[in-house]
Coordinates of C-alpha atoms in Angstrom, one line a residue:
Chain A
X1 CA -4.8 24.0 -27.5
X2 CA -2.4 21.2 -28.8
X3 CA -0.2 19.5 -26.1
X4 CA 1.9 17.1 -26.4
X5 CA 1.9 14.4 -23.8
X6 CA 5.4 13.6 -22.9
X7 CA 5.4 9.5 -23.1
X8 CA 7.5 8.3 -25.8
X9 CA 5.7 5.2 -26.3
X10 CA 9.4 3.5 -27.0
X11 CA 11.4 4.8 -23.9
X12 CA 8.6 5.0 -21.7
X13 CA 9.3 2.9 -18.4
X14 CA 7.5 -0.4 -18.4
X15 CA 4.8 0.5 -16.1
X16 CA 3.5 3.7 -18.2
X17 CA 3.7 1.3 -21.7
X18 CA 1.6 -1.5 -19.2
X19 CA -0.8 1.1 -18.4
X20 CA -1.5 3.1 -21.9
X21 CA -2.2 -0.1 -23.5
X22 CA -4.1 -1.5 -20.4
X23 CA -6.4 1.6 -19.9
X24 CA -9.5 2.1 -22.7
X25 CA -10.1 5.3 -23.9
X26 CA -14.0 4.8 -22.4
X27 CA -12.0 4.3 -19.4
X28 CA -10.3 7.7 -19.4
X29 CA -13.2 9.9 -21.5
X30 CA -15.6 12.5 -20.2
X31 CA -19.1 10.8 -20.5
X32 CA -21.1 13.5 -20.1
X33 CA -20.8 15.5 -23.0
X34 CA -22.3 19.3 -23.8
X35 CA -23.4 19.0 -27.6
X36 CA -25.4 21.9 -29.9
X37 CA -27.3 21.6 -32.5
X38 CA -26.4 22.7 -36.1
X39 CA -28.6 25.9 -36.0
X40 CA -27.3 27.0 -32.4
X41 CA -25.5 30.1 -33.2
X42 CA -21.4 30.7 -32.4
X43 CA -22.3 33.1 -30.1
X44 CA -23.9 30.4 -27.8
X45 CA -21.6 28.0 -28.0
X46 CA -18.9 30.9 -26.8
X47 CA -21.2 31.2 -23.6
X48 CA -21.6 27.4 -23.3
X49 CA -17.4 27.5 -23.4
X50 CA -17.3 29.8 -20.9
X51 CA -19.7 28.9 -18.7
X52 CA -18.7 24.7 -18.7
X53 CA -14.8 25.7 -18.9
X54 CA -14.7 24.0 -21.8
X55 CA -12.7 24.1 -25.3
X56 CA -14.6 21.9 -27.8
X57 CA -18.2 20.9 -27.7
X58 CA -19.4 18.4 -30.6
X59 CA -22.9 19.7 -33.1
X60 CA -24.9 16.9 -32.8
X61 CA -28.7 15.7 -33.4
X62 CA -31.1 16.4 -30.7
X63 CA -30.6 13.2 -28.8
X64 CA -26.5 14.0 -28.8
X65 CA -25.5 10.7 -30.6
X66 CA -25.1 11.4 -34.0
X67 CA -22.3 13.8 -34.5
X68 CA -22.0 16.1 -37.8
X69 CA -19.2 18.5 -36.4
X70 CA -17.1 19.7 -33.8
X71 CA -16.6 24.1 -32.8
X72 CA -13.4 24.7 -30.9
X73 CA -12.5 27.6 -29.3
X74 CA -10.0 28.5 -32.3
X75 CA -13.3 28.5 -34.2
X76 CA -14.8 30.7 -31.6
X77 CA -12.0 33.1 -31.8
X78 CA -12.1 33.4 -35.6
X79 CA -15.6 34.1 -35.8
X80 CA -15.0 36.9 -33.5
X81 CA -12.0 38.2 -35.4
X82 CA -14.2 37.6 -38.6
X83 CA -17.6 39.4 -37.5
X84 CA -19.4 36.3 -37.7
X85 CA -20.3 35.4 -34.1
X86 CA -23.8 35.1 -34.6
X87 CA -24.0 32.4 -37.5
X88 CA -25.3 28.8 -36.6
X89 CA -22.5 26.2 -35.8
X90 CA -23.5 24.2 -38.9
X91 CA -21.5 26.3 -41.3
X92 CA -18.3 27.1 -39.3
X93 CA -17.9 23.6 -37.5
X94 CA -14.9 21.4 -38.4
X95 CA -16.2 18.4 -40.6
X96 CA -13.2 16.3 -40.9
X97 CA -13.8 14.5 -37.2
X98 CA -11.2 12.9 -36.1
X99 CA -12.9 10.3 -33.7
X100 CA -11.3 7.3 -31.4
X101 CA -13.4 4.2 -30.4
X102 CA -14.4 3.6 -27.2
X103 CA -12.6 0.2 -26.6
X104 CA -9.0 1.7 -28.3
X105 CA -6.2 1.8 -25.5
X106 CA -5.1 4.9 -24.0
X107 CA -2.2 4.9 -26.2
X108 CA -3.7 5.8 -29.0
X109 CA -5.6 8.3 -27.4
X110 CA -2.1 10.1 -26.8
X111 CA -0.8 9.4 -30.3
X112 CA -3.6 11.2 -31.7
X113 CA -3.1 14.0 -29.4
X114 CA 0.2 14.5 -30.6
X115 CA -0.7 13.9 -34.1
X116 CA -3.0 15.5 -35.1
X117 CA -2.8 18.9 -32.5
X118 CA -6.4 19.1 -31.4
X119 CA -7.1 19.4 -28.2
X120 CA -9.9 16.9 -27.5
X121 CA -11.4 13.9 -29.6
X122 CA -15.0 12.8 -30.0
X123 CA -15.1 9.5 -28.5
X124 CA -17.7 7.1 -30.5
X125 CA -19.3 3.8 -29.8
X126 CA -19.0 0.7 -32.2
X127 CA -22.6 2.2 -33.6
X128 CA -20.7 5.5 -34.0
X129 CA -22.7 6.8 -31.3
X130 CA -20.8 10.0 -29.3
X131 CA -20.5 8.6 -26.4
X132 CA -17.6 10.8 -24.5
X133 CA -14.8 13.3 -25.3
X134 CA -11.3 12.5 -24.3
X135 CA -8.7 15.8 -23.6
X136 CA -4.7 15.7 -22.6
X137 CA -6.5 16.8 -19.3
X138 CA -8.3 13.8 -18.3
X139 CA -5.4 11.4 -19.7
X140 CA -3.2 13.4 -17.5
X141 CA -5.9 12.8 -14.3
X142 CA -6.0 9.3 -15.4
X143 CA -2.5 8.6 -15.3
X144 CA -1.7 10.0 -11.9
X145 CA -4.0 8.2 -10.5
X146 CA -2.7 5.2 -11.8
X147 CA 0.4 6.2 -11.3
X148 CA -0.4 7.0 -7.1
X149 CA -2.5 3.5 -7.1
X150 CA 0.7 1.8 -8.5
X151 CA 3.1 3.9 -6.2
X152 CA 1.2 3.0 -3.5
X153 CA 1.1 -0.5 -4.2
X154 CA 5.1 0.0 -4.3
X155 CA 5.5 1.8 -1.0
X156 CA 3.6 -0.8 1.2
X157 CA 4.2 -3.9 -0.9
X158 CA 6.8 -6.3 -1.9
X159 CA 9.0 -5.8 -4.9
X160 CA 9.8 -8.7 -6.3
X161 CA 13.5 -7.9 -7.8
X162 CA 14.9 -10.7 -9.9
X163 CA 17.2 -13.3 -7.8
X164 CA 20.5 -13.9 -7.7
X165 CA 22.2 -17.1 -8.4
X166 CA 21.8 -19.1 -5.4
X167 CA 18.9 -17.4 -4.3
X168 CA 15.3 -18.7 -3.9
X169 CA 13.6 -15.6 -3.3
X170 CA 14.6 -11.7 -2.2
X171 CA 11.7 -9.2 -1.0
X172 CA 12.0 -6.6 -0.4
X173 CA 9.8 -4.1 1.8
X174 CA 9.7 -0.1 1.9
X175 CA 8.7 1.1 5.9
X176 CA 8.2 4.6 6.5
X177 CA 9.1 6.2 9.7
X178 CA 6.5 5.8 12.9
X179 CA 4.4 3.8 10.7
X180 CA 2.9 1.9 13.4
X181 CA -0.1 1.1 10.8
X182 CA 1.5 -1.6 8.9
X183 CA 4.7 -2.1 11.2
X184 CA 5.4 -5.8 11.4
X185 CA 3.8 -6.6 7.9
X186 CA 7.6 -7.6 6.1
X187 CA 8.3 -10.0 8.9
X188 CA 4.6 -11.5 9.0
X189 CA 5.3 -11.6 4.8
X190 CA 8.7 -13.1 5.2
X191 CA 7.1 -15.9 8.0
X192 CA 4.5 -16.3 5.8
X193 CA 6.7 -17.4 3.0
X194 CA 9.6 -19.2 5.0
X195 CA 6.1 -21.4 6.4
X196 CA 5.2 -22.5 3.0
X197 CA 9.1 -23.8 2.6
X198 CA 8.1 -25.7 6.2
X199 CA 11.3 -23.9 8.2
X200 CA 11.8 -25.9 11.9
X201 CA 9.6 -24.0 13.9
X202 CA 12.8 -22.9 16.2
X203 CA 14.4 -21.4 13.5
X204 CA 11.5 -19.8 11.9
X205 CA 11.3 -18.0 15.7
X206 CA 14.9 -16.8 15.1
X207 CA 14.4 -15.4 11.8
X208 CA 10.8 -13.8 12.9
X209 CA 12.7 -12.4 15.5
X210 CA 15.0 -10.3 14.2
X211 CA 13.0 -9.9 11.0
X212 CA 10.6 -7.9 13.6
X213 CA 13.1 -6.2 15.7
X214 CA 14.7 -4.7 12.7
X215 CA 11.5 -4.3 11.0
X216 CA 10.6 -2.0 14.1
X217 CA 13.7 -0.2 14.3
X218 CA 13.1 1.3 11.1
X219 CA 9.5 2.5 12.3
X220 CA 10.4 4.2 16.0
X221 CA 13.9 5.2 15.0
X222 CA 15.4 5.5 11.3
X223 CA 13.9 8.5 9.0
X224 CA 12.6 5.4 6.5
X225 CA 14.3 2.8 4.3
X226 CA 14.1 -0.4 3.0
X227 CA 13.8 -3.8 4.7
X228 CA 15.2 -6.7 2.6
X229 CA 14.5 -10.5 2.7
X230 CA 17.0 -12.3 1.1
X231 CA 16.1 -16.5 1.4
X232 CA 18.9 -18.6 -0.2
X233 CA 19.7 -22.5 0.3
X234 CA 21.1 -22.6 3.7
X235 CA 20.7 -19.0 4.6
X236 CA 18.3 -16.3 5.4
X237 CA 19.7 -12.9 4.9
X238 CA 18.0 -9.5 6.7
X239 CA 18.9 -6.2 5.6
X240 CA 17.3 -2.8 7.4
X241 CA 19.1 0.1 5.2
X242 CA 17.8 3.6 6.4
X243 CA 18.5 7.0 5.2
X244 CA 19.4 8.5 8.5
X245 CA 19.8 9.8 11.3
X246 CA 22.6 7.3 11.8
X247 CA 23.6 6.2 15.3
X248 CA 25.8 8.0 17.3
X249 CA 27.3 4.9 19.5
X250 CA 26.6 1.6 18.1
X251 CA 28.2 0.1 21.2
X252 CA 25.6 1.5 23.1
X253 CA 22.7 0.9 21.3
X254 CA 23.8 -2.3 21.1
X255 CA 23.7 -2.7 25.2
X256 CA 20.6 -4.1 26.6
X257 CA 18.3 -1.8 27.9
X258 CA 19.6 1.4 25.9
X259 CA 17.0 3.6 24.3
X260 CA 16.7 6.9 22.4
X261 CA 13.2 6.5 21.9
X262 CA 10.7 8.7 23.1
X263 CA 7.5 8.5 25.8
X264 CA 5.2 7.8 23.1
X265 CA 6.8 5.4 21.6
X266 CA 7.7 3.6 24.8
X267 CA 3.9 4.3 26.0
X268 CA 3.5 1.4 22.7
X269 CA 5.1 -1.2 24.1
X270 CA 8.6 -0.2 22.1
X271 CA 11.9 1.5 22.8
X272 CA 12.6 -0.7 25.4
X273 CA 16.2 -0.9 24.4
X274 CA 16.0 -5.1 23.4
X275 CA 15.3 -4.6 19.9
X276 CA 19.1 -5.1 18.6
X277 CA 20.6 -7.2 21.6
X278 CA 17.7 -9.2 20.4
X279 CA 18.4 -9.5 16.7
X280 CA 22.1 -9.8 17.2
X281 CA 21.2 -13.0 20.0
X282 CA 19.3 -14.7 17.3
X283 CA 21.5 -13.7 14.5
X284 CA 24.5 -16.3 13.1
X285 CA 25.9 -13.0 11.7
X286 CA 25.4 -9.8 12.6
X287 CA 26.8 -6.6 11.5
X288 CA 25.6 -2.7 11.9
X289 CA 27.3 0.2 10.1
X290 CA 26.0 3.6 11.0
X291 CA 27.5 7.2 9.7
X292 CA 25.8 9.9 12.0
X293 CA 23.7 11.9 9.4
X294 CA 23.9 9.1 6.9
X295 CA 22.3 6.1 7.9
X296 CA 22.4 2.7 9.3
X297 CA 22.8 -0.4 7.9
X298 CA 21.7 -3.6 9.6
X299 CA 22.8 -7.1 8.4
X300 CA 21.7 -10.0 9.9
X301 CA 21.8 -13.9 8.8
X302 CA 20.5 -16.8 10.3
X303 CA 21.7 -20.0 8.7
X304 CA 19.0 -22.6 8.0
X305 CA 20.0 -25.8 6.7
X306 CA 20.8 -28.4 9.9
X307 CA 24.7 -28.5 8.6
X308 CA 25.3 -25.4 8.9
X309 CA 23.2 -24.1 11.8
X310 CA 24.8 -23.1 14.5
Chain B
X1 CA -6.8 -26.2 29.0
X2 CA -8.0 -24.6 25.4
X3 CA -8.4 -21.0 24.3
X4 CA -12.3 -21.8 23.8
X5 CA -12.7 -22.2 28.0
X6 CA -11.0 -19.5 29.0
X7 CA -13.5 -16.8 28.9
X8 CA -15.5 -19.5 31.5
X9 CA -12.5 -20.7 33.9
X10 CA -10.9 -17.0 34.0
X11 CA -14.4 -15.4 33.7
X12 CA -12.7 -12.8 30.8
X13 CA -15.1 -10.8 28.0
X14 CA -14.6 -12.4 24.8
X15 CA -13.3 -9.8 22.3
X16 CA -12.7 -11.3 18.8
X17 CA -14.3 -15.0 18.9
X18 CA -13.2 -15.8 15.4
X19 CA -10.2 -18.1 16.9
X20 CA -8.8 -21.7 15.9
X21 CA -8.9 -23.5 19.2
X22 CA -6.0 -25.0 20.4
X23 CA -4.6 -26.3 23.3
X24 CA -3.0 -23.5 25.5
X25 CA 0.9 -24.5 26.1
X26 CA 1.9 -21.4 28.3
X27 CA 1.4 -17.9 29.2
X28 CA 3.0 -14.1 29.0
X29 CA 2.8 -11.5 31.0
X30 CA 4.6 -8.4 29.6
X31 CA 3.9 -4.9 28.5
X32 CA 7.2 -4.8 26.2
X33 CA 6.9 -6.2 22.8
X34 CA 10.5 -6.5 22.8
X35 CA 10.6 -8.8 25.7
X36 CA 7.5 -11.2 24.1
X37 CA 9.3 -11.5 21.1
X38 CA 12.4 -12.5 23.0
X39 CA 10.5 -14.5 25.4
X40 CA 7.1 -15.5 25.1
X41 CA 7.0 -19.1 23.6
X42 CA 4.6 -20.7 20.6
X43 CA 1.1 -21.8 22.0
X44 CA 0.7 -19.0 24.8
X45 CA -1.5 -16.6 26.0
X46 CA 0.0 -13.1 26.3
X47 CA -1.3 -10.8 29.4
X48 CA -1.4 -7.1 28.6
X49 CA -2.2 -3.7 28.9
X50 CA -1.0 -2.8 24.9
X51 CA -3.9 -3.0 23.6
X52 CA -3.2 -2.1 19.6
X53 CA -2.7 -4.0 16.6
X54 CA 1.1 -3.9 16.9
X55 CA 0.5 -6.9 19.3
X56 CA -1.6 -8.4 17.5
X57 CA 1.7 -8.5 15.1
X58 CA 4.0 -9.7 17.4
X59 CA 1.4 -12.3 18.3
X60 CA 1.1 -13.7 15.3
X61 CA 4.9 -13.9 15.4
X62 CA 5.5 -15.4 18.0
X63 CA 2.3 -17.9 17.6
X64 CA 0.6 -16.6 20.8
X65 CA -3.2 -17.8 20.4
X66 CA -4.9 -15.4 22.6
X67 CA -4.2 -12.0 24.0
X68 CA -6.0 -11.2 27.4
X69 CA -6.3 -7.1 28.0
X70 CA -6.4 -6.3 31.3
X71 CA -7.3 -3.6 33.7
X72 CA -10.1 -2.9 31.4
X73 CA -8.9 -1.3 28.4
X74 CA -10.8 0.1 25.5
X75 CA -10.0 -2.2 22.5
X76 CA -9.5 -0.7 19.6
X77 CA -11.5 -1.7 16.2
X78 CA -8.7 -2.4 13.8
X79 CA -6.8 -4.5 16.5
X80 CA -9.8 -6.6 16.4
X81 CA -9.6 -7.1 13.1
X82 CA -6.0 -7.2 12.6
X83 CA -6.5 -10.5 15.3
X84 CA -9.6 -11.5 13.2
X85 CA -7.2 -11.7 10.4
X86 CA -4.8 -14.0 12.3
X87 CA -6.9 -16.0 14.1
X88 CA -5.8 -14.7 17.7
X89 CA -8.6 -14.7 20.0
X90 CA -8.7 -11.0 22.2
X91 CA -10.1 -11.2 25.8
X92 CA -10.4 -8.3 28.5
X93 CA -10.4 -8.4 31.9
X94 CA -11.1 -5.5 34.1
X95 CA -8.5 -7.5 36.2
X96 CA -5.0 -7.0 36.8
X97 CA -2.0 -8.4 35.0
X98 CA -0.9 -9.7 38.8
X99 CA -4.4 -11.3 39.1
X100 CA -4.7 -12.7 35.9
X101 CA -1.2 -14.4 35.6
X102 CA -2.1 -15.7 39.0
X103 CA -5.2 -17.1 37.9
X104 CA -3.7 -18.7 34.2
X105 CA -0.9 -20.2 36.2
X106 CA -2.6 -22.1 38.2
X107 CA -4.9 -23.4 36.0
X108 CA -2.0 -24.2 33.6
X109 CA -0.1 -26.0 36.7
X110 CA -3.0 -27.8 38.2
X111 CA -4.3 -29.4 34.7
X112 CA -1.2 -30.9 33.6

């Protein structure tokens, strides 16, 4: 019954520590609890066990607040080993509870788990009221589906990695292949932000431009990748990095009117064979390096102070 | 000419009403979004048959402040609201592009 949850609370990434600490154990707990009563014999509780698919269930008074002891299924098992199935929980039932607080983080939740080898905790209120149980099973829901939520979050959102010198900002976008959902959300992010800095509204075109074209590139033809905004002084730097298929004649795609994409696609309004003559036209620099079952790299700057604009 | 009289002058069903009016600059006709990105200029009104939110992204790009759907076409929910969002005005037309870039032309032409 004792499991030991694998999250050093030291080495743990960032994210996990954020979130152990960040999560309550009233957050996390089972509320509805299955209690006995002191006089409810073993053999009961065994049946509850089975019949709930549960491990542990807290003797408490008849209103199921007050808790006097807790009968796990190691008890269970003993009693059956010992011949003494059908005594009342009151005299078998471990005494020394080891309880957490509603309002403690997660964390300590998990410390206790690994602790102290029980399986499950009584969870109390500030009037030591049970109010909820708490097992390595329900912290181990709880954190995946933080852990999805946060991935998520990761997968359609901006990272924010830290700048480089020179740099005013870098996002960075993940799009997924034929993701016509949220296709064209990075460049309506990256205008977004280049607005607030109030870039000439012919320049901002430019950059919106091939923001987009690349941005859709990714969608109708790579396999996914990332989409990265780098905005420095004078410069604003667009990289689409996919993780395949790679392109098997660059000088081609790069001719107006060229297209590998399919009916459907085409039936969208896309794959009409402009999307990089139209990047590269806007571009100041422009550079694509593509290994067939590799990937493609797109690089494309667009200068933006008036000196050195082209 | 503004966005706000065009459902009157060009007698097209207002879509998504939720629009910042502005003075109409120009107009689009195109079914690639390719070629409006390249193409279509800030201030217009785009003529189409794609009628999805991917438009309404390259819209919003662009600056286009109304999309006009012709020939009819069922408009999707979440390209209304994806326009909503922006504050792109949708209209339809059970006209053709042909017609309808007629029509907006002259308008256009004759009020300036």
């Amino acid at each position: 019954m004792s499991s030991t949850i694998p999250l050093n609370t030291q080495e743990s990434p960032p994210f996990l520590l954020d979130l152990i600490y960040r999560l309550k154990v009233k957050d996390v707990m089972t509320k509805e609890v299955i209690t006995a009563r002191k006089e409810t014999p073993l053999r009961q509780i065994q049946c509850i066990m089975k019949e709930k698919w549960i491990t542990g269930v807290p003797i408490t008074d008849e209103e199921g607040k007050r808790i006097f002891g807790i009968i796990s299924m190691d008890d269970i098992i003993r009693a059956l080993d010992g011949g003494y199935i059908e005594d009342p929980a009151e005299r078998w039932m471990s005494r020394n509870l080891i309880v957490l607080e509603e309002d403690m983080p997660l964390q300590f939740a998990i410390s206790y788990l690994d602790k102290f080898r029980y399986g499950r905790f009584p969870v109390l209120n500030k009037d030591r009221e049970l109010v909820g149980i708490i097992t390595s099973r329900d912290i181990i829901i709880a954190l995946l589906v933080e852990a999805n939520k946060e991935v998520e979050k990761l997968e359609q959102r901006i990272v924010q990695p830290p700048s480089r010198p020179g740099e005013e900002a870098w996002l960075l976008y993940h799009v997924r292949k034929y993701d016509f959902e949220n296709a064209g959300k990075a460049s309506a992010g990256l205008k977004k932000l280049l607005m607030e800095r109030n870039l000439d509204p012919k320049t901002l075109r430019r950059v919106s431009v091939a923001a987009y074209e690349l941005e859709m590139n990714l969608v109708v033809h790579s396999d996914g990748g990332t989409l990265s905004f780098r905005i420095g002084k004078d410069r604003v730097e667009i990289e689409a990095k996919d993780k395949g298929p790679g392109i098997a004649d660059v000088e081609k795609a790069m001719e107006e009117g060229f297209s590998t994409a399919n009916e459907w696609i085409r039936s969208l309004g896309f794959g009409a064979g402009m999307g990089l003559p139209n990047a590269k036209r806007v571009s100041d620099e422009f550079t694509i390096e593509s290994r067939l079952g590799e990937g493609t790299t797109v690089r494309a700057v667009i200068y933006i102070s008036p000196s050195s604009a082209s | 000419m503004r966005v706000k009289e065009l459902s009157e002058v060009l007698g097209v069903e207002p879509i998504q009403p939720e629009f910042e009016d502005a003075e109409i600059l120009g107009g689009y006709t195109s079914d690639l979004l390719s070629d409006v990105m390249a193409h279509a200029t800030s201030g217009s009104v785009l003529i189409t048959i794609q009628a999805h939110k991917n438009t309404v992204a390259v819209a919003g790009l662009v600056g286009i402040l109304a999309i006009i759907l012709a020939n009819g076409r069922p408009v999707p929910e979440d390209m209304v609201e994806a326009a909503r969002k922006e504050g792109i005005a949708i209209f339809r037309s059970q006209e053709t592009q042909f017609v309808l870039s007629g029509k907006l032309y002259t308008l256009l032409t004759s009020s300036q």
